Short mmCIF file of C-alpha atoms in Angstrom, two decimals:
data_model
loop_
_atom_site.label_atom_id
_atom_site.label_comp_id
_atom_site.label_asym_id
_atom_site.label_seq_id
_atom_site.Cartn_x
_atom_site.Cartn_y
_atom_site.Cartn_z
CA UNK V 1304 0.45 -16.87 8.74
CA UNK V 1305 1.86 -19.04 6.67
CA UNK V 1306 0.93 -19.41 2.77
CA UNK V 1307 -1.01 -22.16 1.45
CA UNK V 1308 0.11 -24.74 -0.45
CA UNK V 1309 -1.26 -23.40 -3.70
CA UNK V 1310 -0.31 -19.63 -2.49
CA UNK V 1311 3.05 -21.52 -2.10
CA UNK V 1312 3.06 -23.08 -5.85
CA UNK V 1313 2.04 -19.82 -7.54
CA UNK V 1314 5.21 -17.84 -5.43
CA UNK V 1315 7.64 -20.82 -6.84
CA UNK V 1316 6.04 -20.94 -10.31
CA UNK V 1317 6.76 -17.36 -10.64
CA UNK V 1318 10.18 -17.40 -9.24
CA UNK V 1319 11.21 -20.00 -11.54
CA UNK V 1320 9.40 -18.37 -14.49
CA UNK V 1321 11.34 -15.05 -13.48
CA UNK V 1322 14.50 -16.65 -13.45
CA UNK V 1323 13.97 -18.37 -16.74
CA UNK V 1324 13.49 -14.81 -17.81
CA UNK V 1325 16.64 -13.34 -16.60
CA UNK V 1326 18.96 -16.04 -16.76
CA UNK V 1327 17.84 -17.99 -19.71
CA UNK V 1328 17.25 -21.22 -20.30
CA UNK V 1329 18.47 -23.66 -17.35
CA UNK V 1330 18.43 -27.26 -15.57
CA UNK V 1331 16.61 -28.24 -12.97
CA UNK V 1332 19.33 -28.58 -11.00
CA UNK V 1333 20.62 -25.34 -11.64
CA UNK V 1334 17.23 -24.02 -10.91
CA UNK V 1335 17.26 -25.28 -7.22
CA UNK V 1336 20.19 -23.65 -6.80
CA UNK V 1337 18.90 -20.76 -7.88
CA UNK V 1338 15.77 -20.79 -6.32
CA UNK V 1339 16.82 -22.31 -2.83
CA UNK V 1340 14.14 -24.89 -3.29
CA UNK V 1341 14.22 -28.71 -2.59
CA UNK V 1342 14.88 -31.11 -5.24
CA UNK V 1343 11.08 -32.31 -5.16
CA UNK V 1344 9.92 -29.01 -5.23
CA UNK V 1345 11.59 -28.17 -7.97
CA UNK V 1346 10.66 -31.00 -9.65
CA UNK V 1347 6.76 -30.55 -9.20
CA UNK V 1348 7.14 -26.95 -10.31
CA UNK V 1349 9.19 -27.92 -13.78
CA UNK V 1350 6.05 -30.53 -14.62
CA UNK V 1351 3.36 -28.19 -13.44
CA UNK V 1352 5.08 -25.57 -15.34
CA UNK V 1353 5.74 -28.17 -18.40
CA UNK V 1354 2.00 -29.41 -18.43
CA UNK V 1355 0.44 -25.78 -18.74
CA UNK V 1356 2.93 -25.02 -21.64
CA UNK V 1357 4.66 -22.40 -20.07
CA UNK V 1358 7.89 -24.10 -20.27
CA UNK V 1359 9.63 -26.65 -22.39
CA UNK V 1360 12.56 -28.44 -22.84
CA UNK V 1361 14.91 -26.58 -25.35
CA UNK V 1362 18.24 -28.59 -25.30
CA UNK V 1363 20.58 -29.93 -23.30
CA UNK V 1364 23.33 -29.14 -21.11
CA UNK V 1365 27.11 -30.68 -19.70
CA UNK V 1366 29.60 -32.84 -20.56
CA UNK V 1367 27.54 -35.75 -20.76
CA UNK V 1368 24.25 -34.22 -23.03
CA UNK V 1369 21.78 -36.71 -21.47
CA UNK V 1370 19.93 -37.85 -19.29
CA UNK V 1371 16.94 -35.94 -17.14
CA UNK V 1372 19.45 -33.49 -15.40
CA UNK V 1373 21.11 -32.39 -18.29
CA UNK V 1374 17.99 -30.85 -19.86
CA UNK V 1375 17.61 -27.36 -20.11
CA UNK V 1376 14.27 -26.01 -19.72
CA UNK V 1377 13.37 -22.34 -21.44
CA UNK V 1378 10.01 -20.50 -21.29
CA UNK V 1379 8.14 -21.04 -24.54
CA UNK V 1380 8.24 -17.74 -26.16
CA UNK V 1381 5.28 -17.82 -28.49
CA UNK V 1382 3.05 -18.28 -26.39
CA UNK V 1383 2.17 -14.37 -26.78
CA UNK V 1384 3.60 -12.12 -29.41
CA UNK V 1385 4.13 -8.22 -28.59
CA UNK V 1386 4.34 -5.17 -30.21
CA UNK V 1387 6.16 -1.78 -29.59
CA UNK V 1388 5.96 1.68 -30.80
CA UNK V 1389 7.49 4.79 -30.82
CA UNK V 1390 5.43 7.72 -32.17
CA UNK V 1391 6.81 10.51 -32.97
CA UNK V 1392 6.53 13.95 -34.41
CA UNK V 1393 7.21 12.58 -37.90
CA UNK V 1394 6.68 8.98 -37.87
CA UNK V 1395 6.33 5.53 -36.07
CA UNK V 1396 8.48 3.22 -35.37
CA UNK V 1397 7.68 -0.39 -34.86
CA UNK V 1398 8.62 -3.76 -33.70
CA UNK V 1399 7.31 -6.87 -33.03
CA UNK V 1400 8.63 -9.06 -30.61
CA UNK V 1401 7.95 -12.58 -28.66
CA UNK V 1402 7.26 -13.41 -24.83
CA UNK V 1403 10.97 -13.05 -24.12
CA UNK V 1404 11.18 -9.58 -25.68
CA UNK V 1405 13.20 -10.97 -28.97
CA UNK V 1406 12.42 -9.25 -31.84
CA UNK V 1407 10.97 -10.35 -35.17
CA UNK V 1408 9.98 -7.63 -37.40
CA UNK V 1409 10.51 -4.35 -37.39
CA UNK V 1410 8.88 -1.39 -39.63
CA UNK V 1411 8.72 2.32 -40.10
CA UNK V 1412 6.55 4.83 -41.36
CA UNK V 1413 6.88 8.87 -42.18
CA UNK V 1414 3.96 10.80 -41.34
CA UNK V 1415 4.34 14.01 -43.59
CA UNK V 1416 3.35 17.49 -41.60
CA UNK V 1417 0.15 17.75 -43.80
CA UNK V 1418 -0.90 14.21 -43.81
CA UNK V 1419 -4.85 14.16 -43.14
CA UNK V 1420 -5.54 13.03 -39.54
CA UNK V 1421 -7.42 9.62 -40.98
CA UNK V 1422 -4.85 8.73 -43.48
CA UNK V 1423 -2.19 8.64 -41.17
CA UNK V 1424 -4.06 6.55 -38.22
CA UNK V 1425 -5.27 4.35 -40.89
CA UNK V 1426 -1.99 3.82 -42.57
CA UNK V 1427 -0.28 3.01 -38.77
CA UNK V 1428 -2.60 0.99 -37.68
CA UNK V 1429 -2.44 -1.28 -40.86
CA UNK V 1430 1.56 -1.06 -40.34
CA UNK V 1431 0.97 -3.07 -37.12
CA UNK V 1432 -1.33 -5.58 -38.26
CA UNK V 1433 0.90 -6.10 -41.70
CA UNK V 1434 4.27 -6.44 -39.56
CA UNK V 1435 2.53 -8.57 -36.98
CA UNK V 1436 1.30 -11.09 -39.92
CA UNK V 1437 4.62 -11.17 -41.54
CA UNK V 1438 6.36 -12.22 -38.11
CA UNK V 1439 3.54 -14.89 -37.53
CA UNK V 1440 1.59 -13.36 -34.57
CA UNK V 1441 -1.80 -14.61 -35.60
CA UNK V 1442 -3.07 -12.24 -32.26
CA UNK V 1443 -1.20 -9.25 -30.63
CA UNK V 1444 -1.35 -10.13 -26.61
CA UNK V 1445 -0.26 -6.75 -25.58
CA UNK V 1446 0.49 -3.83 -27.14
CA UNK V 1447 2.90 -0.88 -25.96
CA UNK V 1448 2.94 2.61 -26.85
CA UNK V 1449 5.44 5.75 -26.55
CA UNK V 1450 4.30 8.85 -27.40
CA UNK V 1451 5.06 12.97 -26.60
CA UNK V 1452 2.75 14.54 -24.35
CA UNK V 1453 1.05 13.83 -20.94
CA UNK V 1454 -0.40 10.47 -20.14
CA UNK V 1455 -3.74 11.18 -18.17
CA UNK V 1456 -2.89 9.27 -14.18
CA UNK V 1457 -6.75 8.20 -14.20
CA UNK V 1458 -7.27 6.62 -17.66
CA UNK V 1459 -4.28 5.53 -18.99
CA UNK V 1460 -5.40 8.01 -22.17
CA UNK V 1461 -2.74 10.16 -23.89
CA UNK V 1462 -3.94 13.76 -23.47
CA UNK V 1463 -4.48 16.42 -25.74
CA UNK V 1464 -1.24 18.52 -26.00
CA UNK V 1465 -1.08 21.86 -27.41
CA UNK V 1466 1.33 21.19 -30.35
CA UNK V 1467 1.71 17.46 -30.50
CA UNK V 1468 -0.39 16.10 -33.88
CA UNK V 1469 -4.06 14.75 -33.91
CA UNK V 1470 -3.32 11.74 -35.16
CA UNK V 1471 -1.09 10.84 -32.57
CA UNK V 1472 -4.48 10.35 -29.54
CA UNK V 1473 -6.36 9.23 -33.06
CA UNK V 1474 -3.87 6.30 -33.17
CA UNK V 1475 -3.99 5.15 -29.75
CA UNK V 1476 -7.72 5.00 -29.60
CA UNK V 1477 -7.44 2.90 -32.94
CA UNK V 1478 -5.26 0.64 -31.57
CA UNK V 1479 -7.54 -0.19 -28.75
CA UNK V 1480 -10.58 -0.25 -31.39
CA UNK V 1481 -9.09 -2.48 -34.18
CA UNK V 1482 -6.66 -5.08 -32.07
CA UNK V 1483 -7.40 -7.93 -29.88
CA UNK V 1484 -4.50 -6.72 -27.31
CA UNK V 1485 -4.06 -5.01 -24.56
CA UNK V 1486 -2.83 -1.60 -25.77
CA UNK V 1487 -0.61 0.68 -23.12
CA UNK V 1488 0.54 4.13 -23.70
CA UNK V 1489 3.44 5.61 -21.83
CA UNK V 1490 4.95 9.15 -22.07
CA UNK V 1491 8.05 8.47 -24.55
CA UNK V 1492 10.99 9.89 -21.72
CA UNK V 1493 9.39 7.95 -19.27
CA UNK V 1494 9.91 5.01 -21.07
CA UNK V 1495 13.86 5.62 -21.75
CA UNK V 1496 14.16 6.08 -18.33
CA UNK V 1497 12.89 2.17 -18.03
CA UNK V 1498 14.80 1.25 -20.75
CA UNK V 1499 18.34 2.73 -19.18
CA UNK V 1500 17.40 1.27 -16.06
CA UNK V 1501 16.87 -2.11 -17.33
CA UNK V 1502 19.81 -2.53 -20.38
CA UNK V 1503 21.15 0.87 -19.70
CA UNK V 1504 23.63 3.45 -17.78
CA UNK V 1505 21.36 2.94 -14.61
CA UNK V 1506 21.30 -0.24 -14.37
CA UNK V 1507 22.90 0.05 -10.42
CA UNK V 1508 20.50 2.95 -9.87
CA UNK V 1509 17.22 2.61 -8.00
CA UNK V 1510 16.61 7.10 -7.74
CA UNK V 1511 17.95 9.13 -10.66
CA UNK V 1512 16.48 11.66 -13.14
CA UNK V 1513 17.27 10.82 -17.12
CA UNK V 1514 17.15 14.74 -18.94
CA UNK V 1515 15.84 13.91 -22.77
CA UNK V 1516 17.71 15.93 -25.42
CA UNK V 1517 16.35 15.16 -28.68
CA UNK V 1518 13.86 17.59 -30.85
CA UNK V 1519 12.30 18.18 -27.68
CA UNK V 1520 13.49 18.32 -23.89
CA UNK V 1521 11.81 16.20 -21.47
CA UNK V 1522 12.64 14.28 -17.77
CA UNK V 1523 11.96 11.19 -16.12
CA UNK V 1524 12.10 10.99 -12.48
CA UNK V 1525 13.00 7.58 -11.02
CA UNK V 1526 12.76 7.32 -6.98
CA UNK V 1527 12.98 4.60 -4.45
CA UNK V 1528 12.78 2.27 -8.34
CA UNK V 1529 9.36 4.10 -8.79
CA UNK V 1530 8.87 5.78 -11.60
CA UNK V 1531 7.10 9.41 -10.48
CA UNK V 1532 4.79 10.56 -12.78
CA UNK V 1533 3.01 13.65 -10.74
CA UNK V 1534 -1.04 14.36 -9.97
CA UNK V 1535 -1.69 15.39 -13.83
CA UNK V 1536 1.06 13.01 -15.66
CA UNK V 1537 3.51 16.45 -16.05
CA UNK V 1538 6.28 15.02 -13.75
CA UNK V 1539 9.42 15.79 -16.06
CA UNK V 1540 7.74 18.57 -18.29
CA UNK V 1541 11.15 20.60 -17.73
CA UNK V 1542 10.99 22.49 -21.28
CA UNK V 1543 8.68 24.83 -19.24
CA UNK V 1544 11.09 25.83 -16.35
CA UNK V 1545 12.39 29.24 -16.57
CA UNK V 1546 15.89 29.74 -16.76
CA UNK V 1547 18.28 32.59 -17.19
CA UNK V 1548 19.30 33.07 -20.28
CA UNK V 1549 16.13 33.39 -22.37
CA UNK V 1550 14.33 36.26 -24.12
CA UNK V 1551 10.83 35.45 -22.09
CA UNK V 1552 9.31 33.39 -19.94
CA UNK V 1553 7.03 29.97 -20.80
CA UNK V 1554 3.21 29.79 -20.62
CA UNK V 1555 0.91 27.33 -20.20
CA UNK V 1556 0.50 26.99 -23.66
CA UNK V 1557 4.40 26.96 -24.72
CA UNK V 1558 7.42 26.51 -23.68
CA UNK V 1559 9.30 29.18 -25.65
CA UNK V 1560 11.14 31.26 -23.04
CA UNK V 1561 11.59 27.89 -21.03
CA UNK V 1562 14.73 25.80 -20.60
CA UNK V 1563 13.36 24.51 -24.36
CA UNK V 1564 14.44 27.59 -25.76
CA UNK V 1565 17.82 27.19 -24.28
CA UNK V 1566 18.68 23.37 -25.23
CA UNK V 1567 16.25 21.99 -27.72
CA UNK V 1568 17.75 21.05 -30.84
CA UNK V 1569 16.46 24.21 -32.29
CA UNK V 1570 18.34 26.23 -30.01
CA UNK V 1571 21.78 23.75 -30.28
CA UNK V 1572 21.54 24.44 -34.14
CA UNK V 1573 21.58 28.33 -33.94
CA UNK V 1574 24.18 27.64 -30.87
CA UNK V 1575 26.63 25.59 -33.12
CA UNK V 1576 25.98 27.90 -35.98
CA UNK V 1577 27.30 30.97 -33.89
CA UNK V 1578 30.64 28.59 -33.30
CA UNK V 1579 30.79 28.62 -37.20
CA UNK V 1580 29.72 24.39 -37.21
CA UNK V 1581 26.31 24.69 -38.26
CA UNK V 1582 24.41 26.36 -41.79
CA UNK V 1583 21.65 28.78 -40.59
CA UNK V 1584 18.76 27.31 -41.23
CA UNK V 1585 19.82 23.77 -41.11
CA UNK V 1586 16.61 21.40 -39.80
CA UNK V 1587 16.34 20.35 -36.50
CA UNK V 1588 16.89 16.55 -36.94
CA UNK V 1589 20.46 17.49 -37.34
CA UNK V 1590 21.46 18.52 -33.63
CA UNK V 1591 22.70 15.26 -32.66
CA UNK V 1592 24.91 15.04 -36.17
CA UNK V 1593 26.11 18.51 -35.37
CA UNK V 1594 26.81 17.62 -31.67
CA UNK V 1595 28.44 14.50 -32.49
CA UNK V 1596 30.92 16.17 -35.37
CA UNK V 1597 31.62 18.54 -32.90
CA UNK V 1598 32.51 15.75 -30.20
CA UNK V 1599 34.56 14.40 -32.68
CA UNK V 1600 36.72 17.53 -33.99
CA UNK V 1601 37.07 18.50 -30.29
CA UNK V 1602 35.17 21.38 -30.74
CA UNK V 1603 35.65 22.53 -27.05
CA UNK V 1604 33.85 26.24 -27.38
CA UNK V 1605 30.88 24.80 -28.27
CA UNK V 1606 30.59 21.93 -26.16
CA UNK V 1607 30.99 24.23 -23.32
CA UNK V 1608 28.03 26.83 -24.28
CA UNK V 1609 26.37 24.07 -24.71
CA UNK V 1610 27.37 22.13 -21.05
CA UNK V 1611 26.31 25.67 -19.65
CA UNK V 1612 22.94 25.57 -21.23
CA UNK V 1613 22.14 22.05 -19.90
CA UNK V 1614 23.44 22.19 -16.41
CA UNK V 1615 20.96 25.03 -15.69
CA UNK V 1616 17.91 22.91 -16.34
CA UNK V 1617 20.19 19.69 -14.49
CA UNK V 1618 20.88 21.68 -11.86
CA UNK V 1619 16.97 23.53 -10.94
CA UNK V 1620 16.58 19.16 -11.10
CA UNK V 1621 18.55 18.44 -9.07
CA UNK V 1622 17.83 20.92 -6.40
CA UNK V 1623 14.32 19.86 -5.52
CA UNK V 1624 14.82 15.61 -6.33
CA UNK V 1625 18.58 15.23 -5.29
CA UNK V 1626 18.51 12.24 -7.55
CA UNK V 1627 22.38 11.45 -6.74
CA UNK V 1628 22.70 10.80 -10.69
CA UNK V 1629 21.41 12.41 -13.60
CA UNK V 1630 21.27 10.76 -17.12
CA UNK V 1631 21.83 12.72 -20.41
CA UNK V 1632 19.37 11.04 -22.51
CA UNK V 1633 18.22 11.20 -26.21
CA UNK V 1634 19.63 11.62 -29.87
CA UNK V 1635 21.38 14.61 -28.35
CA UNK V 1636 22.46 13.15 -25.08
CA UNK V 1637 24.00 9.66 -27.09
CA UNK V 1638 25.76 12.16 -29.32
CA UNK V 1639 27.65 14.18 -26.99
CA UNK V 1640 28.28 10.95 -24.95
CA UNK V 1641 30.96 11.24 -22.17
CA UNK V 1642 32.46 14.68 -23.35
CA UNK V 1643 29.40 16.59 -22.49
CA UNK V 1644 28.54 14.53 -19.35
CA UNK V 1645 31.79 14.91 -18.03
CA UNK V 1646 31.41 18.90 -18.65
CA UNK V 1647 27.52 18.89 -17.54
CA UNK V 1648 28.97 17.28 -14.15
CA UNK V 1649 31.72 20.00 -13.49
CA UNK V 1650 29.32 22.91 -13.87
CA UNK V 1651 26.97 21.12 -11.16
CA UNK V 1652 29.73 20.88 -8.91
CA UNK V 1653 30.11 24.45 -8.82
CA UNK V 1654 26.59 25.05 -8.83
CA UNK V 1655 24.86 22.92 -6.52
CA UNK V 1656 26.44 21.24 -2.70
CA UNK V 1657 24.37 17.68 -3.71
CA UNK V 1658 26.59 14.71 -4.94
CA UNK V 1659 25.10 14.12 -8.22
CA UNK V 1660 27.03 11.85 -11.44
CA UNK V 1661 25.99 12.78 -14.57
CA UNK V 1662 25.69 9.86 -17.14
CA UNK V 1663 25.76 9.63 -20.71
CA UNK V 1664 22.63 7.41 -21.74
CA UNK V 1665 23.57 4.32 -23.45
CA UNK V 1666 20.52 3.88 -25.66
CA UNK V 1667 19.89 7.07 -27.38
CA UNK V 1668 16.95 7.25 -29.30
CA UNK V 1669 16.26 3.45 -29.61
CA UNK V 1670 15.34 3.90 -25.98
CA UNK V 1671 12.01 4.91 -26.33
CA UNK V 1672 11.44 1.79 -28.47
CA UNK V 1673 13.21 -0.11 -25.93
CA UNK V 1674 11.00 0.93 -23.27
CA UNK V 1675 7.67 0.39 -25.12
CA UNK V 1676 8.64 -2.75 -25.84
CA UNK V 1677 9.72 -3.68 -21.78
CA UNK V 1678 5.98 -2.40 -20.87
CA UNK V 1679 4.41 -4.62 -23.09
CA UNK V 1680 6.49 -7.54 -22.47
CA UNK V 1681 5.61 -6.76 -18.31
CA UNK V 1682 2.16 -6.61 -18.95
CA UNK V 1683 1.68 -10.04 -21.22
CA UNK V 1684 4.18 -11.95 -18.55
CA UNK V 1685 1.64 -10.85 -16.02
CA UNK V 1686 -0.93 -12.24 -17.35
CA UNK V 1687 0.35 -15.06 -19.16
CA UNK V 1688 2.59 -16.14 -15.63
CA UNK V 1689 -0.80 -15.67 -13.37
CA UNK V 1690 -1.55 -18.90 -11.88
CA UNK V 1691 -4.69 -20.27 -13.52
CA UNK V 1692 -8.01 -21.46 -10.79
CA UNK V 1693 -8.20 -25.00 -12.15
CA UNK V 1694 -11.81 -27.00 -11.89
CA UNK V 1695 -10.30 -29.26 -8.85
CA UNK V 1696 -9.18 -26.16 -7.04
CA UNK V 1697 -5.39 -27.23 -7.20
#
């Protein structure tokens, strides 16, 4: 059956919004082109699109500079301001962006280990609303999140994790209390997995796995361009899988005696220390700095122990997803870049009979930022590019 004429408007208005998106700002001409639309068509769509203030004219383009073909239309990016953060362990991160995702303020805050549950929410939450004011979003349209722990399927609600801080659920309910905006939450690896496959390493990849090495370990599973995240929102938890090489074995409670206990940042410190490049003792934060010197001295001893510590959590991976590509993601990941992909990859060679690259990510740990801020730029171009029911029915 074919569409109706206003079905048909709404499927070219988004198309051309879409394209604005992706390609910048362009002519008319260039977007029939694009778009495979008729001249007319295209046309109606730029005024329709023009009139509800969607789009405007930003400049001018070709040898000539005038006339109606030469102008270059762009989507109007205040027309809904975003925000993004990443919440960790021992702070939040923060940025707040326009429609098209460009940033205009950013701001941080340390949370100490002691900090009262209250204080901390309160003095977040008034982080966003400050660094939204001073980059002149009057009103937050949508709001994203990235946090540790599981995201519950049904509600959208970050779950109570054994070990992760109060104030980190405190905060999101906040959010939702205190701002007019649509407020998403989205387990942190899950969103560097978006954020790789949008501006990242996976960029030609529609089914890979990105392995998180940071303070913690954590996977995302990509498949089919769907991001997987399991019946309970655990898809990825692979700090729990048991491994060889360990003292114990994980519980539901902890994941010491998991792969954790074998490649956390933690366990890379007392690694690097036994190659005589780490202090005992040193704090966690400093695994990627360690792995990176180490990278950089061509510290080959360690870098091995340490390929054959994360191929045995790449490799359990890859034998029930066969992703065909696995990304080595994080502070950790960044750090030992291409030397400890490239070593990763041999050991899974030997190991498993399924074709897999292994990929250092490109982001590191501005991914999880990255990612927040892609979800909430999806979500407020949904609703802002939604074709509006006017009175006349047009």
């Amino acid at each position: 059956m074919p569409a109706s004429p206003r079905t048909a408007r709404a499927i070219n208005d988004r198309l051309a919004l879409r394209l604005l998106q992706e390609e910048g700002p362009l002519t008319a001409g260039q977007l029939k082109q694009l778009t495979g639309l008729s001249r007319p068509t295209v046309a109606d769509l730029v005024e329709r699109l023009t009139d509800s203030g969607l789009i405007s004219v930003v400049g001018e383009a070709g040898a000539q500079r005038r006339g109606p073909n030469a102008r270059l239309y762009g989507i109007v990016a205040d027309r809904a301001h975003l925000a993004a953060l990443d919440v960790r362990t021992e702070g939040v991160r923060l940025v707040v962006a326009d429609l098209l995702g460009s940033v205009l303020a950013e701001a941080s805050l340390p949370v100490e280990a002691g900090e009262e549950t209250g204080a901390a929410v309160e003095r977040a939450v008034a982080l966003v609303e400050r660094t939204a004011k001073e980059a002149g979003a009057e009103r937050l349209h949508s709001v994203g999140v990235g946090a540790p722990g599981l995201i519950d399927p049904a509600t959208g609600a970050l779950r109570d994790s054994s070990g992760l801080p109060e104030w980190h659920r405190r905060l999101v309910e906040a959010l939702r209390e205190r701002l007019p905006a649509r407020v998403l939450v989205e387990n942190e690896t899950n969103l560097a997995a978006l954020a790789e496959q949008r501006d990242g390493v996976t960029r030609d990849r529609d089914t890979f796995v990105l392995l998180w090495l940071g303070l913690g370990i954590g996977a995302a599973v990509v498949l089919d361009g769907r991001l997987r995240r399991g019946a309970s929102g655990g898809t990825g938890e692979v700090g729990f899988l048991p491994v060889p090489g360990t003292t114990g074995l994980p519980s539901a409670t902890g994941c010491d005696g998991g792969f954790h206990s074998l490649a956390g940042s933690a366990a890379i410190l007392d690694l690097a220390a036994g190659h005589g490049l780490a202090a005992a003792g040193e704090p966690v934060e400093r695994a990627a700095d360690v792995v990176r010197e180490a990278v950089a001295d061509g510290a080959s001893g360690f870098l091995d122990a340490l390929a054959d510590r994360v191929v045995l959590g790449a490799a359990a991976v890859v034998a029930v997803l066969d992703p065909g590509c696995v990304v080595l993601a994080g502070e950790v990941g960044r750090a030992g870049g291409a030397p400890l992909a490239e070593r990763v990859a041999a050991r899974l060679a030997v190991m498993s009979p399924l074709a897999t690259e292994v990929r250092a990510g490109a982001l590191g740990g501005g991914a999880v930022l990255r990612g927040a801020l892609l979800m909430a730029r999806e979500a407020a171009q949904d609703d802002v590019f939604a074709p509006r029911t006017h009175p006349s029915g047009g």
